[in-house]
mmCIF file with all atom_site columns, C-alpha atoms in Angstrom:
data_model
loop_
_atom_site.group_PDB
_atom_site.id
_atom_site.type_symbol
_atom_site.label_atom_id
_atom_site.label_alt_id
_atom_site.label_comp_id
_atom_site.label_asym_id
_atom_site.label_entity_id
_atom_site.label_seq_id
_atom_site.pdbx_PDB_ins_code
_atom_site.Cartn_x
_atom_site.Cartn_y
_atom_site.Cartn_z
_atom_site.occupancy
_atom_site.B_iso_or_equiv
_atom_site.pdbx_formal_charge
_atom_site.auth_seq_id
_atom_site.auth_comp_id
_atom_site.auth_asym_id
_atom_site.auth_atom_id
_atom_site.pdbx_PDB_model_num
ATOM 1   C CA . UNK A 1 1   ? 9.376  -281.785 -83.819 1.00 46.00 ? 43  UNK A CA 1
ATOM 2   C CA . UNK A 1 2   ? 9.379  -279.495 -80.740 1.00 47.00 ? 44  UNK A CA 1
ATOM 3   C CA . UNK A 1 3   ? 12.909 -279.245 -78.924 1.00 47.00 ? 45  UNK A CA 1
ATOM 4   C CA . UNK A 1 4   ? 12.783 -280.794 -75.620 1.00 47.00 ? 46  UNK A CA 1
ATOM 5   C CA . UNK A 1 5   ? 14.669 -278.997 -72.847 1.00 49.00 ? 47  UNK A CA 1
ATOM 6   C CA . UNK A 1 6   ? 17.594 -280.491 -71.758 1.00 48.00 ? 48  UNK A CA 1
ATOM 7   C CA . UNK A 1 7   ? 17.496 -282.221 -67.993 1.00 44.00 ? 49  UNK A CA 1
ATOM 8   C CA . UNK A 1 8   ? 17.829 -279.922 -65.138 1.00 47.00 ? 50  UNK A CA 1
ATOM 9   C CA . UNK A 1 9   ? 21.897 -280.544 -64.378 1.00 48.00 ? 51  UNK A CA 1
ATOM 10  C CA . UNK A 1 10  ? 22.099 -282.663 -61.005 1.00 49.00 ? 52  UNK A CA 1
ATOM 11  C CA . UNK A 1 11  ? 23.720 -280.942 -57.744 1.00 50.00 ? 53  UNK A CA 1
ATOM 12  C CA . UNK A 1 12  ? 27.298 -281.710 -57.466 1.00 52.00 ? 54  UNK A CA 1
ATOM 13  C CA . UNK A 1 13  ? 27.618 -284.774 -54.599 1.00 44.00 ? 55  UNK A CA 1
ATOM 14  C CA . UNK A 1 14  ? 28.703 -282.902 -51.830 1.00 47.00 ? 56  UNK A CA 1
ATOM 15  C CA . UNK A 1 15  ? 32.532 -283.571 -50.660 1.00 43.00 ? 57  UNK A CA 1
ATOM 16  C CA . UNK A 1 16  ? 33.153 -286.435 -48.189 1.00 35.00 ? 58  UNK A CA 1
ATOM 17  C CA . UNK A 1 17  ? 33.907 -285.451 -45.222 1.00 37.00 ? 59  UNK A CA 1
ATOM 18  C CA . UNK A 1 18  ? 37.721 -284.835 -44.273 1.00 45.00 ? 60  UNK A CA 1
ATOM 19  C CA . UNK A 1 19  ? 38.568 -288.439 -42.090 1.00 42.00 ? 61  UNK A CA 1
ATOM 20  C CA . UNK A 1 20  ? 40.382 -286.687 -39.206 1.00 56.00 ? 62  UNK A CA 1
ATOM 21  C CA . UNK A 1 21  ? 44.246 -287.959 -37.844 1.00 66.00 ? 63  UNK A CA 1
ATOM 22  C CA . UNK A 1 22  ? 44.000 -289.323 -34.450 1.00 70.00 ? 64  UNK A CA 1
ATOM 23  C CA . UNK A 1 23  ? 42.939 -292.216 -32.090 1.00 85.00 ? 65  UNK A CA 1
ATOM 24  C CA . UNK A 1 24  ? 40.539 -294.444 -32.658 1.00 85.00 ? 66  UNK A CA 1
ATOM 25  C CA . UNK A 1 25  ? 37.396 -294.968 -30.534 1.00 87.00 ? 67  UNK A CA 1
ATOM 26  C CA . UNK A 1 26  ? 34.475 -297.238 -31.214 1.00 84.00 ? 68  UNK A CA 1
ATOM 27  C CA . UNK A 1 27  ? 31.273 -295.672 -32.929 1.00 83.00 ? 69  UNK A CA 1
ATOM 28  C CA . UNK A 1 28  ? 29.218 -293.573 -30.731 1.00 78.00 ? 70  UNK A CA 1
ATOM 29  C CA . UNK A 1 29  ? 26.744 -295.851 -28.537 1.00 69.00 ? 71  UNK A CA 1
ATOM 30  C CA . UNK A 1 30  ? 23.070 -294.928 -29.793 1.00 75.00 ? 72  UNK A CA 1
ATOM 31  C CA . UNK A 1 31  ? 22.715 -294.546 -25.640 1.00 89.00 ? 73  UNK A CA 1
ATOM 32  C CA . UNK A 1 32  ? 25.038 -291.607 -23.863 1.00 94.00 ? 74  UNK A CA 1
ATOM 33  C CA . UNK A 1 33  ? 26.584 -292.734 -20.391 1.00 95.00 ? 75  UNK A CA 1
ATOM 34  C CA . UNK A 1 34  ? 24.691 -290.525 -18.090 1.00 96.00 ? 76  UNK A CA 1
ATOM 35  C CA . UNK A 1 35  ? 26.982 -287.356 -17.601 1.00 96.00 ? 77  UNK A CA 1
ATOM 36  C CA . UNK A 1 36  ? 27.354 -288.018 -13.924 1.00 96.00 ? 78  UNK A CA 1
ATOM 37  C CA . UNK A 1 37  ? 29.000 -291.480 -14.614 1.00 96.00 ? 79  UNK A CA 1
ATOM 38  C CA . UNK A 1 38  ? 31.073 -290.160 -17.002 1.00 96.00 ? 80  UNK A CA 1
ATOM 39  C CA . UNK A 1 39  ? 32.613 -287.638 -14.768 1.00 97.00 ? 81  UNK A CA 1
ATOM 40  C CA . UNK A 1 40  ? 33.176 -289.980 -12.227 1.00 96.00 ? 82  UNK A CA 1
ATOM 41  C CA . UNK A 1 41  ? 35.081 -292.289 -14.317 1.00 96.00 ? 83  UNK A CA 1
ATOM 42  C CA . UNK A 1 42  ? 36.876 -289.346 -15.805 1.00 96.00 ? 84  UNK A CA 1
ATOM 43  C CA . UNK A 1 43  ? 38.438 -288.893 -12.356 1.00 97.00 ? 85  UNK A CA 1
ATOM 44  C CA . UNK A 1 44  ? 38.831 -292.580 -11.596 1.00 97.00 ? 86  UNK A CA 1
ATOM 45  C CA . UNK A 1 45  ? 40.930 -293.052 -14.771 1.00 97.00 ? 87  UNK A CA 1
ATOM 46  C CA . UNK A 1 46  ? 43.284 -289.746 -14.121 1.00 97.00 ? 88  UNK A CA 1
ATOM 47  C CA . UNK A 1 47  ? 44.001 -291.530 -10.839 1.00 97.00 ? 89  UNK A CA 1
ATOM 48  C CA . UNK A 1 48  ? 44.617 -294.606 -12.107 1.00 97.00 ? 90  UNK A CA 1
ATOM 49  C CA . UNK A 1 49  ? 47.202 -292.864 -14.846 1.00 97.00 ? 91  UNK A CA 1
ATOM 50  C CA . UNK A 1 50  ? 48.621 -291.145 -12.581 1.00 97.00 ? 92  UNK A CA 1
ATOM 51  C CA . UNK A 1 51  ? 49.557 -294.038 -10.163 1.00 97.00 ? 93  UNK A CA 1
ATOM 52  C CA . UNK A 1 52  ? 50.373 -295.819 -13.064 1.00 96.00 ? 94  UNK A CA 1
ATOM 53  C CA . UNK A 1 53  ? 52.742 -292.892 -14.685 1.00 95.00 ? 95  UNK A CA 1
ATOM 54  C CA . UNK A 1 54  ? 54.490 -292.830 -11.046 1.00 95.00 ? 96  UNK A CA 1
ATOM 55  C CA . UNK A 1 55  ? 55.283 -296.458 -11.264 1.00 96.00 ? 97  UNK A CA 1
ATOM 56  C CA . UNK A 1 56  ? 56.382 -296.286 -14.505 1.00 95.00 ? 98  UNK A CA 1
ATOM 57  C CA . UNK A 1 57  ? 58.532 -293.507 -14.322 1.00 93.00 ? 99  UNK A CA 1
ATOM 58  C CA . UNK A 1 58  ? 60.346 -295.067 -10.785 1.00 94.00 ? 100 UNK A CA 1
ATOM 59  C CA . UNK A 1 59  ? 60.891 -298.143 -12.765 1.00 95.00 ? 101 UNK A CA 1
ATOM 60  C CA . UNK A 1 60  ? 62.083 -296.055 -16.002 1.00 94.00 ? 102 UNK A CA 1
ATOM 61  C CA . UNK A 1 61  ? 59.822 -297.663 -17.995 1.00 94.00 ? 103 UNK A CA 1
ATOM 62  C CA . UNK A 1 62  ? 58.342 -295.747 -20.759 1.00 93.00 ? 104 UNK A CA 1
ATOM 63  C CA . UNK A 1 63  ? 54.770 -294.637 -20.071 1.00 92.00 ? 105 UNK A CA 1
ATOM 64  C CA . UNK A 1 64  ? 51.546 -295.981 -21.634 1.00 93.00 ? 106 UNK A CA 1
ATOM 65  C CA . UNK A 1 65  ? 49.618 -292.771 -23.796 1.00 90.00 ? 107 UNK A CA 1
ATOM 66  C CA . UNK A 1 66  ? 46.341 -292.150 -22.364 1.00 92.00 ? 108 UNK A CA 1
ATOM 67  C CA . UNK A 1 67  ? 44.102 -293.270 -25.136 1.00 91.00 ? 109 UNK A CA 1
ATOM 68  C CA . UNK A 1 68  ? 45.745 -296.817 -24.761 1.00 92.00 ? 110 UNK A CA 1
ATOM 69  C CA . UNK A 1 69  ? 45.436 -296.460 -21.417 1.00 95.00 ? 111 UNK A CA 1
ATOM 70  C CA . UNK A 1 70  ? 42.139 -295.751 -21.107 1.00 95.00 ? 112 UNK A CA 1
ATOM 71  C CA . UNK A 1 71  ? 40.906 -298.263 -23.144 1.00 94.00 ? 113 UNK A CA 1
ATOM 72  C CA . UNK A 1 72  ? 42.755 -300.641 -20.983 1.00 95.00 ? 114 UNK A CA 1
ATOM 73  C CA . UNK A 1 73  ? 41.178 -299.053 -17.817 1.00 96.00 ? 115 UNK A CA 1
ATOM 74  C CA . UNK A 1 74  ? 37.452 -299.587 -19.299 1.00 95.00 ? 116 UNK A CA 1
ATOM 75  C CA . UNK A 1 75  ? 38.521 -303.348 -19.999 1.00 95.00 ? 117 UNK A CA 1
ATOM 76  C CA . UNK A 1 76  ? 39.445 -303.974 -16.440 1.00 94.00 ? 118 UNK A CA 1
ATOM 77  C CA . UNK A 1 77  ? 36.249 -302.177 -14.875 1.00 93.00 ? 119 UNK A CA 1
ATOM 78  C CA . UNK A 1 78  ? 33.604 -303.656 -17.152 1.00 92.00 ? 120 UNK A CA 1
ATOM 79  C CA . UNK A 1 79  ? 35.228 -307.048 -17.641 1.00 88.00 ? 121 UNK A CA 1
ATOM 80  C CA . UNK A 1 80  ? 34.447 -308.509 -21.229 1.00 90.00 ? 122 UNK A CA 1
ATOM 81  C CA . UNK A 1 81  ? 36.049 -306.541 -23.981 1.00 90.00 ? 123 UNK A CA 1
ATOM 82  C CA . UNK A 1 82  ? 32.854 -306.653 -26.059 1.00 90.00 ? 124 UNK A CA 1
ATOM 83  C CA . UNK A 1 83  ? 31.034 -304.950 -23.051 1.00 92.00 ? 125 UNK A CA 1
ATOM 84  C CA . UNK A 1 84  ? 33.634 -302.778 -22.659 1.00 92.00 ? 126 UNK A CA 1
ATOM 85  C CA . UNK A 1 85  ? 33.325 -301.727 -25.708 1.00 92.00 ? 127 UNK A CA 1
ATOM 86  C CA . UNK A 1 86  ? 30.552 -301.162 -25.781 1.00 93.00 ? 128 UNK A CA 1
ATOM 87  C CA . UNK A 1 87  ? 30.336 -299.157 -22.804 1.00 93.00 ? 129 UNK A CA 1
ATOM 88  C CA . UNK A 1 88  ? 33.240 -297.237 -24.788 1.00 94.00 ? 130 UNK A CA 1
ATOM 89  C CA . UNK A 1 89  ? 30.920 -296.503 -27.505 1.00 94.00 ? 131 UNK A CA 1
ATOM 90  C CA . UNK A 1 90  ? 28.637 -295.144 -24.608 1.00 94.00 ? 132 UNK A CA 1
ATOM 91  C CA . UNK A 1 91  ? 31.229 -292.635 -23.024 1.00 95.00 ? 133 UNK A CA 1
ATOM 92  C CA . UNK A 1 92  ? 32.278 -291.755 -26.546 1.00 94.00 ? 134 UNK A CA 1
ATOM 93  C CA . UNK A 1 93  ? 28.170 -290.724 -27.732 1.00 94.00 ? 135 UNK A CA 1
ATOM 94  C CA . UNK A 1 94  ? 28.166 -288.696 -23.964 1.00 95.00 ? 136 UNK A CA 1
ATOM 95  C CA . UNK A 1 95  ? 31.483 -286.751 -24.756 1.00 94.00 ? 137 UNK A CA 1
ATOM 96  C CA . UNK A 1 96  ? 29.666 -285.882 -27.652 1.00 93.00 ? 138 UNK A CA 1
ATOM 97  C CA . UNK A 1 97  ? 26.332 -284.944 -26.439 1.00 94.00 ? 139 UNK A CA 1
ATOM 98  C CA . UNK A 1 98  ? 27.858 -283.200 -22.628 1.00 95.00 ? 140 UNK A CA 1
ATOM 99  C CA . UNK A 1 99  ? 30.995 -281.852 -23.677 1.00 94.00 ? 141 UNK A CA 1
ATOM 100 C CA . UNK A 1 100 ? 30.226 -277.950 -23.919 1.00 92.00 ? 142 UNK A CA 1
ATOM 101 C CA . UNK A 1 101 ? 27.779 -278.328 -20.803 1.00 93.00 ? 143 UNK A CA 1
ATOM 102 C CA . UNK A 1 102 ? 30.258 -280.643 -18.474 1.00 95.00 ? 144 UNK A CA 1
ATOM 103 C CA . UNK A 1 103 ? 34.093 -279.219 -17.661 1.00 95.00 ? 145 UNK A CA 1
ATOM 104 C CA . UNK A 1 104 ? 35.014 -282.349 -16.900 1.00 96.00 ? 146 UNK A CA 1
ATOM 105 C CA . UNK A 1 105 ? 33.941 -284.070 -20.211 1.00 96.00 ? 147 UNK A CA 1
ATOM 106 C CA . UNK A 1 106 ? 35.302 -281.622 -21.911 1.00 96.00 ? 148 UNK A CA 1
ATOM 107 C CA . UNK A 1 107 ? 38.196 -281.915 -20.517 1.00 96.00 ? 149 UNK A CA 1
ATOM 108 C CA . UNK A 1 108 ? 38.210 -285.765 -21.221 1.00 96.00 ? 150 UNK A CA 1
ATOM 109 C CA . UNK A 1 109 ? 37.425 -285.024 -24.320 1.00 94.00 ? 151 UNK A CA 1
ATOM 110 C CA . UNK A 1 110 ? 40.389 -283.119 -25.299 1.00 93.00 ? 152 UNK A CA 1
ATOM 111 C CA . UNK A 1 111 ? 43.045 -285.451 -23.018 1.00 94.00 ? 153 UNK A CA 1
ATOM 112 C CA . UNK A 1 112 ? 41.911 -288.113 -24.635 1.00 93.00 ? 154 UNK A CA 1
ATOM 113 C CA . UNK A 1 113 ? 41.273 -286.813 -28.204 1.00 91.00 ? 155 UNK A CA 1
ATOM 114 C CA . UNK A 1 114 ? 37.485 -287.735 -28.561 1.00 91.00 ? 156 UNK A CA 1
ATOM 115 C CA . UNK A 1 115 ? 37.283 -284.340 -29.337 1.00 88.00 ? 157 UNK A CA 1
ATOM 116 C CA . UNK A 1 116 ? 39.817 -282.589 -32.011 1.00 68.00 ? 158 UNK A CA 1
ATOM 117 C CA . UNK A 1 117 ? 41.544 -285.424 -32.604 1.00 61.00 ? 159 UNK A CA 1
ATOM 118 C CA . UNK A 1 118 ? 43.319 -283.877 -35.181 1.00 71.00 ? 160 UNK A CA 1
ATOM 119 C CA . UNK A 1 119 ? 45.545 -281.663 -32.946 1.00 72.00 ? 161 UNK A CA 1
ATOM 120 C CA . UNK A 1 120 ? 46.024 -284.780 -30.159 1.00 82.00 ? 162 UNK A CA 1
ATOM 121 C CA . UNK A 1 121 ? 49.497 -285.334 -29.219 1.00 86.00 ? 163 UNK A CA 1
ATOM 122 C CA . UNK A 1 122 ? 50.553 -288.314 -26.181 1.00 86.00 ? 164 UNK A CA 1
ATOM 123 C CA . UNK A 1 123 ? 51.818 -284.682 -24.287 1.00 90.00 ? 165 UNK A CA 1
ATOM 124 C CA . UNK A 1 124 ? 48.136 -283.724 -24.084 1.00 93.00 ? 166 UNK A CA 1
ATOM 125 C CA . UNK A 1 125 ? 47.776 -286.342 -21.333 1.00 93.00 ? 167 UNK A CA 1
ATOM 126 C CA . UNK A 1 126 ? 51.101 -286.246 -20.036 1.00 94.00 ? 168 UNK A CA 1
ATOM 127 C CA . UNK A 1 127 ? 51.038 -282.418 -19.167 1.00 95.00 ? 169 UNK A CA 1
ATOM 128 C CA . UNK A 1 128 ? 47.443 -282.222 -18.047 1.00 96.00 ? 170 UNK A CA 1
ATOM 129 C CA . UNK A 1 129 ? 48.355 -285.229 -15.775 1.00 96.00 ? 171 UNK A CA 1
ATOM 130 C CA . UNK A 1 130 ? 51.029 -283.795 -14.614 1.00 96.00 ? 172 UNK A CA 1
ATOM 131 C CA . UNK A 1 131 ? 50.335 -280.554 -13.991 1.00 97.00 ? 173 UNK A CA 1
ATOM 132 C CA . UNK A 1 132 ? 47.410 -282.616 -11.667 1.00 97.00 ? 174 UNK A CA 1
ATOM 133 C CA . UNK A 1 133 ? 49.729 -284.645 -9.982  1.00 97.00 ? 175 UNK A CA 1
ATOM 134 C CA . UNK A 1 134 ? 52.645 -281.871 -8.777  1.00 97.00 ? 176 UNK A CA 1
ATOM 135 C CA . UNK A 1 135 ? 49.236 -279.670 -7.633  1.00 97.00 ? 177 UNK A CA 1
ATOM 136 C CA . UNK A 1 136 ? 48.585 -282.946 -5.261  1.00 96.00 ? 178 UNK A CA 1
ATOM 137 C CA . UNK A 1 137 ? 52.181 -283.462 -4.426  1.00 96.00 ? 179 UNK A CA 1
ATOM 138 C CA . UNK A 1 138 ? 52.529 -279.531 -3.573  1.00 97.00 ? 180 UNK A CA 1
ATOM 139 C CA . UNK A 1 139 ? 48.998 -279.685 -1.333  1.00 95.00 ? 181 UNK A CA 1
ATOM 140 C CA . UNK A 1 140 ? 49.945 -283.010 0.182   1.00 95.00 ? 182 UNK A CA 1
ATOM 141 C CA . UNK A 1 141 ? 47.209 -285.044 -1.407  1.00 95.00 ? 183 UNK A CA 1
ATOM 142 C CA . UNK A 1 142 ? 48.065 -288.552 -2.202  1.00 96.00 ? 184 UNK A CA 1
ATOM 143 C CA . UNK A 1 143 ? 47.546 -289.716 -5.774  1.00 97.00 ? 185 UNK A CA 1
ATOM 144 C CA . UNK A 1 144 ? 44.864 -292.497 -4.229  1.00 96.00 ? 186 UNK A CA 1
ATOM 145 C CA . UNK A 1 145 ? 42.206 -289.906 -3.259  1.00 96.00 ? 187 UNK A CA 1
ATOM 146 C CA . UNK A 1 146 ? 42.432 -288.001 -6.281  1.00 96.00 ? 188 UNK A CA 1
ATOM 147 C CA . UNK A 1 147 ? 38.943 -289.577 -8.001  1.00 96.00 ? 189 UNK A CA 1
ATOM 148 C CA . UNK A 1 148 ? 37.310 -289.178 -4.113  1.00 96.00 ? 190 UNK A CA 1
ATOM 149 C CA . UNK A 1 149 ? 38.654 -285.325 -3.884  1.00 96.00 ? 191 UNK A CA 1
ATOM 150 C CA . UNK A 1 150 ? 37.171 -284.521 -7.629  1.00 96.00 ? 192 UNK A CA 1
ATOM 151 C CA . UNK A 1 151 ? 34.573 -286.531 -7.373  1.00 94.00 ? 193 UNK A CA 1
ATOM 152 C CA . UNK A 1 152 ? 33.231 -285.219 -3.953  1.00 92.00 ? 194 UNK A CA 1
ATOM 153 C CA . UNK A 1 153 ? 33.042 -280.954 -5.066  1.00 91.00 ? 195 UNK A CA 1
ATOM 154 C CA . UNK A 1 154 ? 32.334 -280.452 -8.305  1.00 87.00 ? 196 UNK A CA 1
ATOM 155 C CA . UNK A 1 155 ? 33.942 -277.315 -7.855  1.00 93.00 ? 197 UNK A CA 1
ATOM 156 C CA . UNK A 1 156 ? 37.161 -278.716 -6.205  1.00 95.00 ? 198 UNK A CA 1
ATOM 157 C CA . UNK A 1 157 ? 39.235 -275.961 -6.077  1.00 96.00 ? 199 UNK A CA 1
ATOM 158 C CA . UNK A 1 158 ? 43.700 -275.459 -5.577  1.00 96.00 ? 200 UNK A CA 1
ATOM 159 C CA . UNK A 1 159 ? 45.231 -272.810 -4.322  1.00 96.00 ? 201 UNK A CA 1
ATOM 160 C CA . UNK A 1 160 ? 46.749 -270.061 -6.289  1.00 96.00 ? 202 UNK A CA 1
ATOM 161 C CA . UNK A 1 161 ? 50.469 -271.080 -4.835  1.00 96.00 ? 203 UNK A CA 1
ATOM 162 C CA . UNK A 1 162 ? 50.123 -274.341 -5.204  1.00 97.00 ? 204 UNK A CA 1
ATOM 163 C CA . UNK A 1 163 ? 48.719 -273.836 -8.721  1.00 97.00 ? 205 UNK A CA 1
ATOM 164 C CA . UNK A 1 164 ? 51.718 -271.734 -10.074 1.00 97.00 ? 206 UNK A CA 1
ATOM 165 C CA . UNK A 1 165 ? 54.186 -273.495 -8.570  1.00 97.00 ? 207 UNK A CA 1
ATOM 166 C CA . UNK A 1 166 ? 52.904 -276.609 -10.525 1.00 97.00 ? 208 UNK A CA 1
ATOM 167 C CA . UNK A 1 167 ? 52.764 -275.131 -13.782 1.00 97.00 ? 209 UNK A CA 1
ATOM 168 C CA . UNK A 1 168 ? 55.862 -273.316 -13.268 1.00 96.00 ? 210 UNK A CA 1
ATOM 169 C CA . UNK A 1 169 ? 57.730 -277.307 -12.322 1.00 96.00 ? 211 UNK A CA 1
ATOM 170 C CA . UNK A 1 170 ? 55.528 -279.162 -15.316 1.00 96.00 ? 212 UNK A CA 1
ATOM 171 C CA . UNK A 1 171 ? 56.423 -276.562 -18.120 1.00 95.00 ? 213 UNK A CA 1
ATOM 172 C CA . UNK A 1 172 ? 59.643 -276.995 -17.541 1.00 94.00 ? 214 UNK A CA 1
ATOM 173 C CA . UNK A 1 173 ? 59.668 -280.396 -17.990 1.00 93.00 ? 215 UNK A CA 1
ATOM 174 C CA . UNK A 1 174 ? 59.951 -282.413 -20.879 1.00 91.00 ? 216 UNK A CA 1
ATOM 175 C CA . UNK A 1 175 ? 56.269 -283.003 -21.027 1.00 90.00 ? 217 UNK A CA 1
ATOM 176 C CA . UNK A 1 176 ? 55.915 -278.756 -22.052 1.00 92.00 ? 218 UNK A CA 1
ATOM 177 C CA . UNK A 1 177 ? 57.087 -277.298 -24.978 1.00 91.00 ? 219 UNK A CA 1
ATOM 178 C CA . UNK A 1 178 ? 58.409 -273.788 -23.212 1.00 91.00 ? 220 UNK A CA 1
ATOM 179 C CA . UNK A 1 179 ? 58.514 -272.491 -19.114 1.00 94.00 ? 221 UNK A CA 1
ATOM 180 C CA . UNK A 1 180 ? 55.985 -270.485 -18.078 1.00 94.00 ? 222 UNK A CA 1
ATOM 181 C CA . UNK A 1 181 ? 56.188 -266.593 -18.412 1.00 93.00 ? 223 UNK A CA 1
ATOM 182 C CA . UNK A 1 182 ? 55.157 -264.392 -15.599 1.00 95.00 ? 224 UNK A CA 1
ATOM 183 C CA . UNK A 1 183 ? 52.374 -263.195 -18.087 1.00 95.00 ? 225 UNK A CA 1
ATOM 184 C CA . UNK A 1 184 ? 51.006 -267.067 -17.248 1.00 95.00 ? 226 UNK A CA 1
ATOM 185 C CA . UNK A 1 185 ? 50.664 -267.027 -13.811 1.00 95.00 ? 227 UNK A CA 1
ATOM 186 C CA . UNK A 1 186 ? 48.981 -263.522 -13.878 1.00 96.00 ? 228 UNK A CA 1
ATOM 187 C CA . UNK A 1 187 ? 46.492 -265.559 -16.330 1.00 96.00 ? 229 UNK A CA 1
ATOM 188 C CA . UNK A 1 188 ? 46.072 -268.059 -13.671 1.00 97.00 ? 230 UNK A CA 1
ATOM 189 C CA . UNK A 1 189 ? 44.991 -265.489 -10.847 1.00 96.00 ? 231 UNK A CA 1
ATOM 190 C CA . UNK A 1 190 ? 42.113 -264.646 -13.080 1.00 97.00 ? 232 UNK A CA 1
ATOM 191 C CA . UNK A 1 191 ? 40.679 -268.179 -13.723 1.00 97.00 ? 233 UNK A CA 1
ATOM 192 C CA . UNK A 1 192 ? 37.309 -269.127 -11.958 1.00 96.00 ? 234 UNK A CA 1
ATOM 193 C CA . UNK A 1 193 ? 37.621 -269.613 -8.140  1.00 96.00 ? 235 UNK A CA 1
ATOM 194 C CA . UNK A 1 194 ? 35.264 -271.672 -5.927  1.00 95.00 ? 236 UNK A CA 1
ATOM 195 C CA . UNK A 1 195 ? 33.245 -270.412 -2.693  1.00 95.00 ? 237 UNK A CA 1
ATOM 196 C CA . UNK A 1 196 ? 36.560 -270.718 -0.412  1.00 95.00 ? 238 UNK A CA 1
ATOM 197 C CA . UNK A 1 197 ? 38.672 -268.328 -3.448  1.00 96.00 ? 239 UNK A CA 1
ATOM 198 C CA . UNK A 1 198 ? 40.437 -271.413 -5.069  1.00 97.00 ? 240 UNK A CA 1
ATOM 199 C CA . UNK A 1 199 ? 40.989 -272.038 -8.129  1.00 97.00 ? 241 UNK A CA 1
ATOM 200 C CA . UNK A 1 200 ? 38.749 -274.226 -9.918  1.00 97.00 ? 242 UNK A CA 1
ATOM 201 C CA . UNK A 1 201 ? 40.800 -277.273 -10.891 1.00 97.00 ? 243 UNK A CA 1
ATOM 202 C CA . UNK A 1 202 ? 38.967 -278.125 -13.633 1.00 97.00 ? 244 UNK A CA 1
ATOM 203 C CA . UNK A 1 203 ? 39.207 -274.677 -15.431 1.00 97.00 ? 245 UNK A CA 1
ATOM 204 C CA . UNK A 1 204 ? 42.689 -274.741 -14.602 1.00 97.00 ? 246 UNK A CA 1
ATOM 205 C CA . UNK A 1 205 ? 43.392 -278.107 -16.288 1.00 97.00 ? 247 UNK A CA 1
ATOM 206 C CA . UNK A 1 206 ? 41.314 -276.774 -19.350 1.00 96.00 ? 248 UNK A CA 1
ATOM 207 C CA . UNK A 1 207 ? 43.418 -273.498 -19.485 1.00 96.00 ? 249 UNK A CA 1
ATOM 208 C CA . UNK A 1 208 ? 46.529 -275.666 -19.086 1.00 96.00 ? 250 UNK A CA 1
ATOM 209 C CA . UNK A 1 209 ? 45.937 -277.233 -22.786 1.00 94.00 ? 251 UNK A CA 1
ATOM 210 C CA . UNK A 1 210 ? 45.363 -273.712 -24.006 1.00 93.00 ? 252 UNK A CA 1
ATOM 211 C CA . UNK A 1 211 ? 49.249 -273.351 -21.982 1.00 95.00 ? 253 UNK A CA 1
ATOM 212 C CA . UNK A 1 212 ? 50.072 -276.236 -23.912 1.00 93.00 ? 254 UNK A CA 1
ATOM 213 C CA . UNK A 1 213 ? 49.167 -275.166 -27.146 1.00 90.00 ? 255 UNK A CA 1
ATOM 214 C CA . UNK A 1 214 ? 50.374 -271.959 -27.112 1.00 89.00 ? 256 UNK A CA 1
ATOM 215 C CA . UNK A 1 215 ? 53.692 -273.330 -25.834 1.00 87.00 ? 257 UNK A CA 1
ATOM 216 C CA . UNK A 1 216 ? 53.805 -275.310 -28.922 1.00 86.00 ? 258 UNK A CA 1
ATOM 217 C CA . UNK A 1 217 ? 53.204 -272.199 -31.560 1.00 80.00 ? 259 UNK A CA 1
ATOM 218 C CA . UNK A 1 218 ? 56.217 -270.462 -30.003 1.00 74.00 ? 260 UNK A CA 1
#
């Protein structure tokens, strides 16, 4: 009787994959929000939060965390929860898809933990928010025109001043781990600028988290 060779041994399954920490979205919407509408509801809602954070904080109320807050916000502008949702889902598959080619959605991203959710804290949103809001209370901008203002220059840019001074007020707040360092606002000066020589505010709220997180090492 000839020997038959044993079975070929079957690849190992490979591992699941790690289930990351964090909030909780609903599944991607098989159709992106168009980029454009994204953006422009990324700068409705930090408006909104930040009218809503200056309320809250006059009326020492403790403040709402930006995921929960923005699912509320989508509720109120679509109606329906089960559109909303579903218009969720949409934003969700377009942070996905946009988020290395769009500042802003990247920047959504990370404030509201669609993307790395595993290192998502409630100061993500409280220090990017805030850092935005002392900018507009340092250039006299009222926190109603803030979604008109980003929304209307893609490239909205703040002044150098007006940018350190902000981050050196917000870091040493409770929503920052540790003050700014001079070493910081040299790091500022070198951050893109727009066609007048300002700062672009985007880039600086994206090198803020990079603040943030470095903050939170030391």
């Amino acid at each position: 009787v000839e020997d038959v060779p044993d079975a070929p041994l079957a690849a190992p399954a490979p591992a699941a994959p790690k289930k990351k920490k964090g909030p909780k979205y609903p599944a991607a919407g098989a159709k992106p929000m168009a980029p454009d509408s994204v953006i422009r509801l990324v700068h409705e809602s930090f408006e909104a939060k930040i009218q809503a954070d200056y309320k809250d904080d006059g009326a020492k109320r403790p403040r709402q965390d930006f995921v929960a807050f923005v699912k509320d916000f989508v509720v109120r502008k679509y109606g329906l929860k089960s559109i909303a949702m579903k218009h969720l889902g949409e934003i969700v598959a377009s942070v996905a898809k946009y988020w290395n080619d769009r500042s802003p959605i990247k920047l959504f991203g990370l404030v509201t933990g669609m993307l790395e959710t595993d290192d998502w804290k409630p100061k993500i949103g409280d220090f990017t928010l805030g850092l935005l809001a002392k900018i507009c209370e340092i250039e006299g901008r009222t926190f109603g025109t803030i979604s008109e203002w980003m929304n209307g220059d893609k490239n909205a840019g703040v002044s150098v001043e007006a940018a350190t001074a902000a981050l050196v007020e917000v870091s040493a707040s409770k929503h920052s781990y540790l003050p700014a360092q001079d070493e910081h606002i040299e790091q500022i000066k070198l951050l893109p600028r727009n066609e007048l020589g300002f700062v672009v505010v985007h880039s600086l709220l994206l090198w803020a988290l990079d603040f943030l997180s470095e903050s939170e090492r030391r």
